Short mmCIF file of C-alpha atoms and ligand atoms in Angstrom, two decimals:
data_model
loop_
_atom_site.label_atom_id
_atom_site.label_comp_id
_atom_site.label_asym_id
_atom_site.label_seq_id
_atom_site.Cartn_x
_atom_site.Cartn_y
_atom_site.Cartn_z
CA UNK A 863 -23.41 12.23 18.97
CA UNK A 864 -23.89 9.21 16.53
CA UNK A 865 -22.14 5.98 18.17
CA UNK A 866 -19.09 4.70 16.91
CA UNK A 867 -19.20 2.35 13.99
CA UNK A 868 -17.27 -0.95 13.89
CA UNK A 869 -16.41 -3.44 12.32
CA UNK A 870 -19.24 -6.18 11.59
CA UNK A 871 -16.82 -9.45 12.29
CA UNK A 872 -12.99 -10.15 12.84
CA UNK A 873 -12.78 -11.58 9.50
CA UNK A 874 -14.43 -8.20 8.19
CA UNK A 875 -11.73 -6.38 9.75
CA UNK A 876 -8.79 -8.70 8.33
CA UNK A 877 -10.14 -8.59 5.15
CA UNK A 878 -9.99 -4.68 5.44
CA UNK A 879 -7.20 -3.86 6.67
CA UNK A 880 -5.51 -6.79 4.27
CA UNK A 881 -7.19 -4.95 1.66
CA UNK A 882 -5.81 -1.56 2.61
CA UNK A 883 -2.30 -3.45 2.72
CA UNK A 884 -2.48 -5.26 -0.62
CA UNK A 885 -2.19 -2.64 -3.48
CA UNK A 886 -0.61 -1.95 -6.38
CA UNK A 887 2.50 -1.10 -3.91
CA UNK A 888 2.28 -5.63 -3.80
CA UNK A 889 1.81 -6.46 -7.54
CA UNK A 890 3.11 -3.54 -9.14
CA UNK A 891 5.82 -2.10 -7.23
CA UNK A 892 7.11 -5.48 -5.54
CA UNK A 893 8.02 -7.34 -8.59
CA UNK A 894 9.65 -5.01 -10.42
CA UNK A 895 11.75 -3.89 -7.53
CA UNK A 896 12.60 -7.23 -7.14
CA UNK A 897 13.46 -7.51 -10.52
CA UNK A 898 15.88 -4.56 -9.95
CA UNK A 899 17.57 -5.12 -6.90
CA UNK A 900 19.01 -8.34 -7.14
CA UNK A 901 15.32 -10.56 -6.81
CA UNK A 902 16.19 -13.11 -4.00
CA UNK A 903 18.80 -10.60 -1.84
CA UNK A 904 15.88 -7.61 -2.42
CA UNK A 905 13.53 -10.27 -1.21
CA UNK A 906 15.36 -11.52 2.43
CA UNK A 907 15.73 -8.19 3.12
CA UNK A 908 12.25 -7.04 2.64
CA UNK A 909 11.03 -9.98 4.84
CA UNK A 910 13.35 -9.01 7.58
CA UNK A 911 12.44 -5.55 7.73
CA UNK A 912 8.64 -6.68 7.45
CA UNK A 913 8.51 -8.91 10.07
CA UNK A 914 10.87 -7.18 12.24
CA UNK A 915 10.35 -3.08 12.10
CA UNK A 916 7.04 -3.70 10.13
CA UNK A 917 4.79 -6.31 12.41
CA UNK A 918 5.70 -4.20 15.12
CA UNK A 919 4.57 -0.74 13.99
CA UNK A 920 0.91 -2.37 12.62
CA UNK A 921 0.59 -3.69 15.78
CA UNK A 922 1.48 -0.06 17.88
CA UNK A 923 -0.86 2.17 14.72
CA UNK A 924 -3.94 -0.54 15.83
CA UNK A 925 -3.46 0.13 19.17
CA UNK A 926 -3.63 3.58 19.29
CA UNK A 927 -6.37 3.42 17.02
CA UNK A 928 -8.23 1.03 19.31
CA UNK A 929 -7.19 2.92 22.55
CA UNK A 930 -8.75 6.15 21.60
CA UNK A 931 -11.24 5.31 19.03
CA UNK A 932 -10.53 8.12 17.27
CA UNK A 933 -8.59 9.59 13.70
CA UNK A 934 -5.04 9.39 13.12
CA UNK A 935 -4.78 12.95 14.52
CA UNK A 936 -7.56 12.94 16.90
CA UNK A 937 -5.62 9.78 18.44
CA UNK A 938 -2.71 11.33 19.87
CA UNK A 939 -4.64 14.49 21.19
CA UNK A 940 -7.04 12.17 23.38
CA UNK A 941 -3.73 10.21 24.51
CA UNK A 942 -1.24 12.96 25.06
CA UNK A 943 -1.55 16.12 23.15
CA UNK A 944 1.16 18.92 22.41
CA UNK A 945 3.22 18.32 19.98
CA UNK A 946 2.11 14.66 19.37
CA UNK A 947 -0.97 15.11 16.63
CA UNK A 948 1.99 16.56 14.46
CA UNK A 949 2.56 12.65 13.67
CA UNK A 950 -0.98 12.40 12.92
CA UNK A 951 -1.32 15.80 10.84
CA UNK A 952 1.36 14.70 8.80
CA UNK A 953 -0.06 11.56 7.96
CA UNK A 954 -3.13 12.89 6.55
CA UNK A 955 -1.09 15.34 4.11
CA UNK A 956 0.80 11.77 3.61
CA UNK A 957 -2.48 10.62 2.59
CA UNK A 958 -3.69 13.60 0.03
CA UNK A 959 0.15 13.44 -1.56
CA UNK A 960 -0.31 9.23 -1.89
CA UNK A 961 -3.58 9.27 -3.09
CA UNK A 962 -3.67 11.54 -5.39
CA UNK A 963 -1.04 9.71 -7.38
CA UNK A 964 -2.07 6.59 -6.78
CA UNK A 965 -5.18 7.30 -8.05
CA UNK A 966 -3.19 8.01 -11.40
CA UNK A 967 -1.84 4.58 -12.07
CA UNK A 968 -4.97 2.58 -10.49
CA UNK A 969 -6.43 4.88 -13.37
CA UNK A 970 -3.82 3.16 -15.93
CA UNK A 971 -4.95 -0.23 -14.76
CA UNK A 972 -8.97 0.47 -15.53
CA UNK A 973 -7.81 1.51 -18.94
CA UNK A 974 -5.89 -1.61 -19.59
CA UNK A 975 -8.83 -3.75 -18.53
CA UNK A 976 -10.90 -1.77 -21.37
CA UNK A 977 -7.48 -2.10 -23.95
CA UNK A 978 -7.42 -5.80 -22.89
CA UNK A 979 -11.19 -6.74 -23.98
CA UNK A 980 -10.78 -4.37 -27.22
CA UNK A 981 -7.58 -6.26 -28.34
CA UNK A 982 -5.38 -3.42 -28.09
CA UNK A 983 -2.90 -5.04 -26.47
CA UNK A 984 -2.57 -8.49 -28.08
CA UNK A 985 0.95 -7.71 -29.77
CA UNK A 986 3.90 -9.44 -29.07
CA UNK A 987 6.26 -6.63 -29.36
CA UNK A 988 7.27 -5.14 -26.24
CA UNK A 989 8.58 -2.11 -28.20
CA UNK A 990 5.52 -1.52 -29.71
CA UNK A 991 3.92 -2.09 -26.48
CA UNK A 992 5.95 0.32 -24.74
CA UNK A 993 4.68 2.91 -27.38
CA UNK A 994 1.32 1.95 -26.43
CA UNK A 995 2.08 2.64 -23.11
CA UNK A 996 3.72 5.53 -23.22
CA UNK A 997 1.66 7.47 -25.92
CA UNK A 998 -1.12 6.51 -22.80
CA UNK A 999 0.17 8.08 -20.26
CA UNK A 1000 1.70 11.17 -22.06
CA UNK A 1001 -2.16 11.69 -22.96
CA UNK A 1002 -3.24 15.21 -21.80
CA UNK A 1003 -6.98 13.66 -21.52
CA UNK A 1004 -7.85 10.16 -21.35
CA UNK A 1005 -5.51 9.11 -18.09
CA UNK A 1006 -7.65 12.08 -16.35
CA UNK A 1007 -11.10 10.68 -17.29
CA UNK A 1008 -9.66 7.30 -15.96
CA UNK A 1009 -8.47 8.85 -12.83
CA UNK A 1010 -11.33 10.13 -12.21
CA UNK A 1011 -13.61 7.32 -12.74
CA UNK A 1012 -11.30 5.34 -9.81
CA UNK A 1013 -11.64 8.26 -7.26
CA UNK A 1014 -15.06 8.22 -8.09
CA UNK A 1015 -15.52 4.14 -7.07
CA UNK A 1016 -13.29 5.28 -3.98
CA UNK A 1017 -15.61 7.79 -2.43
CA UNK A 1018 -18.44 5.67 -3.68
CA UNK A 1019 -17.05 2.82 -1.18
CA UNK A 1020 -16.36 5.27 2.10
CA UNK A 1021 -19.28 7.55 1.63
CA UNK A 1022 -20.85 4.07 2.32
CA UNK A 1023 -19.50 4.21 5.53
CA UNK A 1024 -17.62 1.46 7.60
CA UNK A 1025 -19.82 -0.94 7.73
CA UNK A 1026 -21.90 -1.49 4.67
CA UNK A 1027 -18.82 0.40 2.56
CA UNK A 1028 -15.40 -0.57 3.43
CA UNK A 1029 -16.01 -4.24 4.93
CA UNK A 1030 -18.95 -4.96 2.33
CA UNK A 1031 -16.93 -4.09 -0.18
CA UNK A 1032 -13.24 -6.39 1.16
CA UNK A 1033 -15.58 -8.74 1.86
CA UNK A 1034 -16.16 -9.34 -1.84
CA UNK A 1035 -13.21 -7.89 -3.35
CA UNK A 1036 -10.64 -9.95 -1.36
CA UNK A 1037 -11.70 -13.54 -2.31
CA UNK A 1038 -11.49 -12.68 -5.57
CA UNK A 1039 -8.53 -10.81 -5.51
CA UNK A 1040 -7.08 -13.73 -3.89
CA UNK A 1041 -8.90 -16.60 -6.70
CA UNK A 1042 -7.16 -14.38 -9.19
CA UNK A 1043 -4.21 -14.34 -8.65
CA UNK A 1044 -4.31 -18.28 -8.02
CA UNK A 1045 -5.38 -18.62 -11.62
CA UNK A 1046 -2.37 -16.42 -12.65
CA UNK A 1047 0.25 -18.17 -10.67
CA UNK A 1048 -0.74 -21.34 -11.98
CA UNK A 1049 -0.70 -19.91 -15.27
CA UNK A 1050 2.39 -18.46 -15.23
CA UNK A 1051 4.59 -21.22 -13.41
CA UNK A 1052 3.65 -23.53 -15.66
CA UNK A 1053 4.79 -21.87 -18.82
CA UNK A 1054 8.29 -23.82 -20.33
CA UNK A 1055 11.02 -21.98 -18.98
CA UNK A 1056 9.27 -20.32 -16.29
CA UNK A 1057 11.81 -22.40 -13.26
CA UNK A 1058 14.21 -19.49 -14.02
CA UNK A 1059 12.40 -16.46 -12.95
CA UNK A 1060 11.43 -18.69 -9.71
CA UNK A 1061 15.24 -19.12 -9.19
CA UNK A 1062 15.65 -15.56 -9.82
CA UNK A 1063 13.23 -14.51 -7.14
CA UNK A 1064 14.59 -17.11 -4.34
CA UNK A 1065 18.19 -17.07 -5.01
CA UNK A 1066 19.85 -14.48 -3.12
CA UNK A 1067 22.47 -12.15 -5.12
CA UNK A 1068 24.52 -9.90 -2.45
CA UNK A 1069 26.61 -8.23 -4.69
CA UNK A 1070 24.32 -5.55 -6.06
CA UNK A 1071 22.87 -5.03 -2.46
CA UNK A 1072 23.68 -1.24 -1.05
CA UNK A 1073 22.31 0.54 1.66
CA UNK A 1074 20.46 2.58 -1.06
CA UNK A 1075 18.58 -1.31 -1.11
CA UNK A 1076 18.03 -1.77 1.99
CA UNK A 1077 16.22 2.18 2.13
CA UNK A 1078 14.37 0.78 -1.04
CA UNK A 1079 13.15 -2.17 1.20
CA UNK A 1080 12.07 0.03 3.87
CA UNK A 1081 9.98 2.58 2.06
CA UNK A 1082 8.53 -0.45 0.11
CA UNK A 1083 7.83 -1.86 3.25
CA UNK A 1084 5.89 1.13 4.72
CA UNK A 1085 3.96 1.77 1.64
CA UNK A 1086 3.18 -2.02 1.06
CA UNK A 1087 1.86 -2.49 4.84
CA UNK A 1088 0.17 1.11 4.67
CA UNK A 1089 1.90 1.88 7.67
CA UNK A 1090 3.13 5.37 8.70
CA UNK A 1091 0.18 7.51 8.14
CA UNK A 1092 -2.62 6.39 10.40
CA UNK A 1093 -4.61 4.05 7.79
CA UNK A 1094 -4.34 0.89 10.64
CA UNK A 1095 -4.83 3.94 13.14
CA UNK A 1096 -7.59 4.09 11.62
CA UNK A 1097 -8.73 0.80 10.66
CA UNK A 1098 -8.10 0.11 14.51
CA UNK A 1099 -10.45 2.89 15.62
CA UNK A 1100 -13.09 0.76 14.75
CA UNK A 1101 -11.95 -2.37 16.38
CA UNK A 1102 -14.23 -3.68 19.66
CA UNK A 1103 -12.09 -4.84 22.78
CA UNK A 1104 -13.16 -8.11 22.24
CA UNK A 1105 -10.59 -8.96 18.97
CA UNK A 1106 -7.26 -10.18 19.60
CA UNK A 1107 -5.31 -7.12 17.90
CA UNK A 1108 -1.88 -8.76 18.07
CA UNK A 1109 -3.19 -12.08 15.98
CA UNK A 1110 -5.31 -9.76 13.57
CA UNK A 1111 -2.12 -7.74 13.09
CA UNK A 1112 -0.17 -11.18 12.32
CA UNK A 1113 -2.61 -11.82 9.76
CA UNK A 1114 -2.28 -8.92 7.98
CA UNK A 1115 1.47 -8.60 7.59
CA UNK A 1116 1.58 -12.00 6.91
CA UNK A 1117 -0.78 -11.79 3.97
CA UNK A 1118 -0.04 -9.10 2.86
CA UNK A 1119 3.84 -10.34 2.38
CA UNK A 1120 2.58 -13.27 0.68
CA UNK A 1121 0.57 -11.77 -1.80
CA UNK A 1122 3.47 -9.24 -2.81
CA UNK A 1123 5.80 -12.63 -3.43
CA UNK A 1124 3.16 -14.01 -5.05
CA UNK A 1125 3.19 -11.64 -7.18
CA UNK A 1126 6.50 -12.46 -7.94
CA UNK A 1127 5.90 -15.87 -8.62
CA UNK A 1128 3.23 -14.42 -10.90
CA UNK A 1129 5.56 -11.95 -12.72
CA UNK A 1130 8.72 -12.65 -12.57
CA UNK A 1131 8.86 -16.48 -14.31
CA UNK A 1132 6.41 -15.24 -17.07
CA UNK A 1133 8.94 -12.35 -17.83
CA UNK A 1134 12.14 -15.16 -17.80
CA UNK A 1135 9.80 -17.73 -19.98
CA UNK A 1136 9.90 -15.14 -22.56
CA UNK A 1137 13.03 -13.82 -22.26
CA UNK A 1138 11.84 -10.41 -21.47
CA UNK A 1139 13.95 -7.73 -18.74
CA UNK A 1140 13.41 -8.59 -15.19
CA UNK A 1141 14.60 -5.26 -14.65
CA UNK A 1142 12.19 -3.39 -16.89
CA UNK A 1143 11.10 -1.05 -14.18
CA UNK A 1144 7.64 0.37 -13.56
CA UNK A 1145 7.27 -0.65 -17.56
CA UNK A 1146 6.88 -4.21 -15.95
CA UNK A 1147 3.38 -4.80 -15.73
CA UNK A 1148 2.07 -2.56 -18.03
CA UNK A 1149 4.68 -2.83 -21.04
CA UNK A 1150 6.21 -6.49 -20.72
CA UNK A 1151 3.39 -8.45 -19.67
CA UNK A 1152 0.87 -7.32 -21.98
CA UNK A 1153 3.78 -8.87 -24.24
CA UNK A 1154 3.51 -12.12 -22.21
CA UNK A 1155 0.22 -12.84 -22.07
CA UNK A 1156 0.53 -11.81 -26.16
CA UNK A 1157 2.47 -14.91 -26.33
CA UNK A 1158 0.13 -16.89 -24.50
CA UNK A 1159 -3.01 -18.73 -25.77
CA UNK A 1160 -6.10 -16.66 -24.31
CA UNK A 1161 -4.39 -14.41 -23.59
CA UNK A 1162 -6.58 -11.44 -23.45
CA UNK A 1163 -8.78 -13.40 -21.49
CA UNK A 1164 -5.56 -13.52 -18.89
CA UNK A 1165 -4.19 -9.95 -19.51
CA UNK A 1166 -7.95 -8.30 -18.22
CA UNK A 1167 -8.01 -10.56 -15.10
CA UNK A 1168 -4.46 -9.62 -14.58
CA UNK A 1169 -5.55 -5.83 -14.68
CA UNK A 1170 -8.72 -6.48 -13.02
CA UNK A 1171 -6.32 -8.05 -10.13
CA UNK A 1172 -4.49 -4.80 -9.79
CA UNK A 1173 -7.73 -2.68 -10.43
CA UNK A 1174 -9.57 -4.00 -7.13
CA UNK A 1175 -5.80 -4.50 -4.89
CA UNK A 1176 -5.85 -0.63 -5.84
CA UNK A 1177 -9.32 0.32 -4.83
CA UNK A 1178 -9.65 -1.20 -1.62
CA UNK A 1179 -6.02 0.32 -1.41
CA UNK A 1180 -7.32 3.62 -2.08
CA UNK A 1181 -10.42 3.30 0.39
CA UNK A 1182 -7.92 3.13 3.08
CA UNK A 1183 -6.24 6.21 2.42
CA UNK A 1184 -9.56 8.18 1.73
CA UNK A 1185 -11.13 7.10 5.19
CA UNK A 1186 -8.01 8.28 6.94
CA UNK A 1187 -8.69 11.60 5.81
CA UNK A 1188 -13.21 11.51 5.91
CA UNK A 1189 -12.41 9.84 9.35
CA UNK A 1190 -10.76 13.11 10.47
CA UNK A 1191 -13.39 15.36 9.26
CA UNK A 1192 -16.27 13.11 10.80
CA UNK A 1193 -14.89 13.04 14.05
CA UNK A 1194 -12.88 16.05 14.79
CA UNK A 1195 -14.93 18.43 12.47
CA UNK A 1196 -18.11 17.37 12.72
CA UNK A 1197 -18.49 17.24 8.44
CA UNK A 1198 -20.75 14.79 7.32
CA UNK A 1199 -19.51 11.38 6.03
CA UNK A 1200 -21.53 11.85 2.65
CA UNK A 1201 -19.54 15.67 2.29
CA UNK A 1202 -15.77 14.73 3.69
CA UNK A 1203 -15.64 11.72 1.39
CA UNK A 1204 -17.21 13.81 -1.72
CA UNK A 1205 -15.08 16.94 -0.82
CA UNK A 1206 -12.03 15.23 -0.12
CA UNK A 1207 -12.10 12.94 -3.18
CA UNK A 1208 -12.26 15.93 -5.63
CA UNK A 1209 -9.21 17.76 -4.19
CA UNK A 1210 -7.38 14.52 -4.95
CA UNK A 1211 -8.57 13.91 -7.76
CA UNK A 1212 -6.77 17.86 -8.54
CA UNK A 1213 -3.91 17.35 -7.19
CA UNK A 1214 -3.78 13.89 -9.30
CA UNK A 1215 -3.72 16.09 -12.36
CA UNK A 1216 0.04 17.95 -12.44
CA UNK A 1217 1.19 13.93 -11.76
CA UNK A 1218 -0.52 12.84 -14.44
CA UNK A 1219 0.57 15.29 -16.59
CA UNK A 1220 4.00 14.97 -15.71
CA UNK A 1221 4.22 12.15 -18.17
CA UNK A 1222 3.37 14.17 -20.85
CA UNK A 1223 2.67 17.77 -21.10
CA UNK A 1224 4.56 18.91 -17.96
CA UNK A 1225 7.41 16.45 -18.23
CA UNK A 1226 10.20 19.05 -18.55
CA UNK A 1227 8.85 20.65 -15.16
CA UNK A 1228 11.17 19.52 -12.20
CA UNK A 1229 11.56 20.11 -8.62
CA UNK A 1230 14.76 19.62 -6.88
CA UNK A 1231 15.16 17.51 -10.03
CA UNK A 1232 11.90 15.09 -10.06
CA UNK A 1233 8.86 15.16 -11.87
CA UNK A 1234 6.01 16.12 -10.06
CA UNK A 1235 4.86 12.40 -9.64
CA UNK A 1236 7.95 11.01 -8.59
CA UNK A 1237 8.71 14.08 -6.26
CA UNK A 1238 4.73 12.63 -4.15
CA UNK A 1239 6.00 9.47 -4.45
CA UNK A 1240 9.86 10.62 -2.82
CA UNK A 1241 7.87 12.48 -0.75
CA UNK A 1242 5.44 9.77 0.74
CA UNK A 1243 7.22 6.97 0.58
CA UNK A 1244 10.71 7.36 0.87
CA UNK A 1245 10.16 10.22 3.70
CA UNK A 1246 6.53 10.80 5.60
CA UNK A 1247 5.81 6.58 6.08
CA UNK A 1248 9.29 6.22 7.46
CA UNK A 1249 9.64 9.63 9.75
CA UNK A 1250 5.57 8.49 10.88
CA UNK A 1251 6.23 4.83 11.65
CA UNK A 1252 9.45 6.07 13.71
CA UNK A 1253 7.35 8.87 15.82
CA UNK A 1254 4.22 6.32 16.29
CA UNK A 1255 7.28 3.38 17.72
CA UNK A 1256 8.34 6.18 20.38
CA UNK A 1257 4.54 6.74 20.96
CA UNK A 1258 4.27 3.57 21.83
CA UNK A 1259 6.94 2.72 23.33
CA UNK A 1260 7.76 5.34 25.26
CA UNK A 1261 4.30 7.63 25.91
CA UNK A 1262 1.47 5.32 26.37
CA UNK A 1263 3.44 1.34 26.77
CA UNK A 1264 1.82 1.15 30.25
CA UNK A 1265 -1.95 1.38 28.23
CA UNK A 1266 -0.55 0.00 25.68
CA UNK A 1267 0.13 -3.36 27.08
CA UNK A 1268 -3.42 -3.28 28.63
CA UNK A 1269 -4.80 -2.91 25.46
CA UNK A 1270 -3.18 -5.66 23.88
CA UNK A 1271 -4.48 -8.27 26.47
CA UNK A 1272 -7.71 -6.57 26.67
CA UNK A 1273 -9.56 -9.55 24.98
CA UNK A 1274 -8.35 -12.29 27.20
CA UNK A 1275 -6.69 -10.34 30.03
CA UNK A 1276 -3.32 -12.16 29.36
CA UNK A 1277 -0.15 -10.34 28.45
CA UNK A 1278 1.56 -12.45 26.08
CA UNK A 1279 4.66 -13.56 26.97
CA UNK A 1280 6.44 -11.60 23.51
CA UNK A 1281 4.97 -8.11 25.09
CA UNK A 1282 8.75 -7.33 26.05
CA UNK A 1283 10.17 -8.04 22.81
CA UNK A 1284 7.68 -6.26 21.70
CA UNK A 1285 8.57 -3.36 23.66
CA UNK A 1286 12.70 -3.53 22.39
CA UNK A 1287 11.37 -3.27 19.02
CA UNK A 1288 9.12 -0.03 19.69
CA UNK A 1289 11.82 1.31 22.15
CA UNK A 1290 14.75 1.27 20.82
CA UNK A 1291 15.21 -0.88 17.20
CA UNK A 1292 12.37 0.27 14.90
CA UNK A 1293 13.32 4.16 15.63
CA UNK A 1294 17.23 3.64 15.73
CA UNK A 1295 16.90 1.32 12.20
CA UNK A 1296 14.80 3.55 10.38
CA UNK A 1297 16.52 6.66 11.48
CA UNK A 1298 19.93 5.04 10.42
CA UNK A 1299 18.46 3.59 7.08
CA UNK A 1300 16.87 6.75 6.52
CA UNK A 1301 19.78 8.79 6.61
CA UNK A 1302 21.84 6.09 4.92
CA UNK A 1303 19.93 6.22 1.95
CA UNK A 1304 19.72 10.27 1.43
CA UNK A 1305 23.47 9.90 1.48
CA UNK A 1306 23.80 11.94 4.66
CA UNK A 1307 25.18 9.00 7.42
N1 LIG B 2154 -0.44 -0.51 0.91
C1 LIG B 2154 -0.93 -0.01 -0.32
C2 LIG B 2154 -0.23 -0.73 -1.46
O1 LIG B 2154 0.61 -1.56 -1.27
C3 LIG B 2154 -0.79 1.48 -0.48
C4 LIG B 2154 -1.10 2.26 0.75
C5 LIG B 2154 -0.13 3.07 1.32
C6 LIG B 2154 -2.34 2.15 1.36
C7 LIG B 2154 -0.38 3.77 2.48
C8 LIG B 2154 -2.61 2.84 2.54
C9 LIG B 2154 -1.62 3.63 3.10
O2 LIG B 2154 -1.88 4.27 4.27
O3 LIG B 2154 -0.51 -0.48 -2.59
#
């Protein structure tokens, strides 16, 4: 058997597993969420559930992972068995569903880095914009060559392997991620007018807040953290005793947050400078600020490092998912690395194709009412990253705390003095507040 790869340094593994977090789920979803649920109300109640329910289940999916050394399903048959890799199973279908959709729009983003440079976009108009936009994505062909070009870079990176693949890859990718967006802020907080959309982000607005919010919140939360499925199983699997898990899982969350209100600061004041729709929905980034940066002097030059911002937060994104899946087939099935990342990648890259098409061609086919890419994304987000992340708190909590604990101090041999609050949070809170949210939001509670 070939040993166990892991991680080359603690940074390497941050920067990973940061990279896996921050995604287009940060700078696309986030803002325009914001923008639709009352901005500074959407925003408090994001960071509660993220540093509440959401710290605490990163910190239980890199334990197991680092307990067992092993795949998101291979995890909970090494620690308990029956009915337990169920959680894990379901996670990897979680990760075909997300993938192959998210694939689609990291797709969009590659093509608005090549519209950017040709000049395409460099009209003011958002209507005409939004014609643009949607004439793109209704396209029978070029959103699939597109798509396919991005789950080609994915399997590119993880056929790579852990080492030389994944970490290489964050290592360079998440500086510059991070340098980008700097420009951008800068950019767009200093535009005349732009206090407004900061205001709008910061200042809290109860009234529009429901508990169909607060579910809103929680998915976002799952799918912004990449928590539910077994990606920081994962990640963790390949984690030495030595690293101090709890701090690495601080620094993840915590980044990971502020890039996502970051991106707010990045969107949202731009849009208000203008006087464009804060609510503009997923048209945000890719109808009204192409319009913005139309305005703006350079502004190509800004609108294809914005894209190329979202292009590499998606692909290091995507990596994540991928590896949950080629992780599974390496260990439990004894596939190669170069094959499960190859074979894997093309069935996404398939199932990608009735999502895309749902803006177009197939747009008049529904199930249970929903196109085919918002029924993956219901599907994903709103019900397998919640229903995992409240199994894997009960895990925890409840199956394995006494190894649990031991695992957490196994770097210093010191159990810190939070492990009991901890503990409350796996126990009891996370499961009873997600269970209650989730059935608050389908309307059933
Ligand atoms: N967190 C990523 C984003 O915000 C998406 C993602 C979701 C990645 C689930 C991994 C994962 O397991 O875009």
């Amino acid at each position: 058997m070939i040993k166990r790869e892991h991680w080359g340094s603690r940074l390497g593994f941050i920067l990973a597993a940061a990279g896996s977090a921050v995604g287009l789920g940060n700078i696309w979803k986030f803002p325009y969420m914001a923008g639709e649920n009352g901005g500074g109300a959407f925003l408090l109640i994001y960071l509660a559930l993220v540093f509440t329910i959401g710290l605490s289940v990163m910190l239980a999916e890199m334990v197991i992972g680092r307990m067992t050394a092993k795949n998101a399903i291979g995890a909970f048959a090494k620690l308990k068995g029956g009915a337990w890799p169920l959680v894990g199973l379901c996670g990897v279908a979680a990760a075909f569903i997300i993938l192959s959709f998210y694939s689609v729009v990291a797709g969009w983003t590659i093509s608005y880095m090549v519209k950017s440079i040709t000049g395409a976009l460099a009209i003011e108009d958002p209507a005409a914009l939004g014609s643009i936009f949607g004439g793109f994505i209704a396209d029978p062909v070029s959103p699939l060559i597109y798509h396919a070009i991005f789950m080609a870079l994915t399997v590119f990176v993880v056929l790579a392997g852990v080492g030389s693949g994944i970490e290489r890859a964050s290592k360079i990718l998440m500086p510059a991620l991070f340098a980008l967006l700097l420009v951008l802020i800068v950019r767009s907080v200093t535009l005349p007018g732009a206090g407004e959309g900061i205001a709008f982000l910061l200042s809290p607005d109860f009234s529009k807040v429901t508990w169909a919010t607060v579910s809103e919140a929680l998915s976002q939360a799952f799918f912004s953290l990449s928590l539910g499925m077994g990606a920081m199983i994962t990640y963790g699997s390949y984690l030495s005793k030595k690293e101090n898990i709890a701090s690495s899982a601080g620094w993840v969350t915590l980044l990971d947050t502020s890039v996502a209100v970051m991106a707010g600061l990045l969107i949202l004041p731009a849009v208000f400078a203008f006087g464009f729709d804060p609510s503009a929905g997923p048209g945000l980034t890719f109808i009204t600020l192409p319009a913005v940066f139309a305005h703006m002097p350079m502004g190509s030059i800004f609108a294809f490092m914005f894209f190329l911002l979202l292009g590499i937060a998606a692909l290091t994104s995507a990596v994540s998912i991928l590896e949950v899946v080629v992780a599974y087939f390496v260990d439990d099935r004894g596939i190669s690395r170069k094959w499960a990342s190859i074979t894997v990648g093309v069935i996404i890259f398939l199932l990608g194709i009735p999502s895309s098409l749902s803006m177009g061609l197939m747009g008049e086919f529904k199930i249970f009412g929903l196109g085919f890419f918002d029924l993956m994304d219901y599907v994903s987000s709103k019900l397998l990253l919640p229903i995992g992340g409240l199994f894997i708190s009960l895990f925890v909590g409840w199956v394995v705390w006494g190894k649990a604990k031991e695992d957490i101090a196994a770097h210093n041999g010191v159990v810190p003095f939070w492990i009991n609050g901890w503990g409350i949070i796996v126990k009891f809170i996370a499961p009873l507040a997600i269970a209650f949210i989730l059935l608050k939001g389908l309307g059933v509670l």
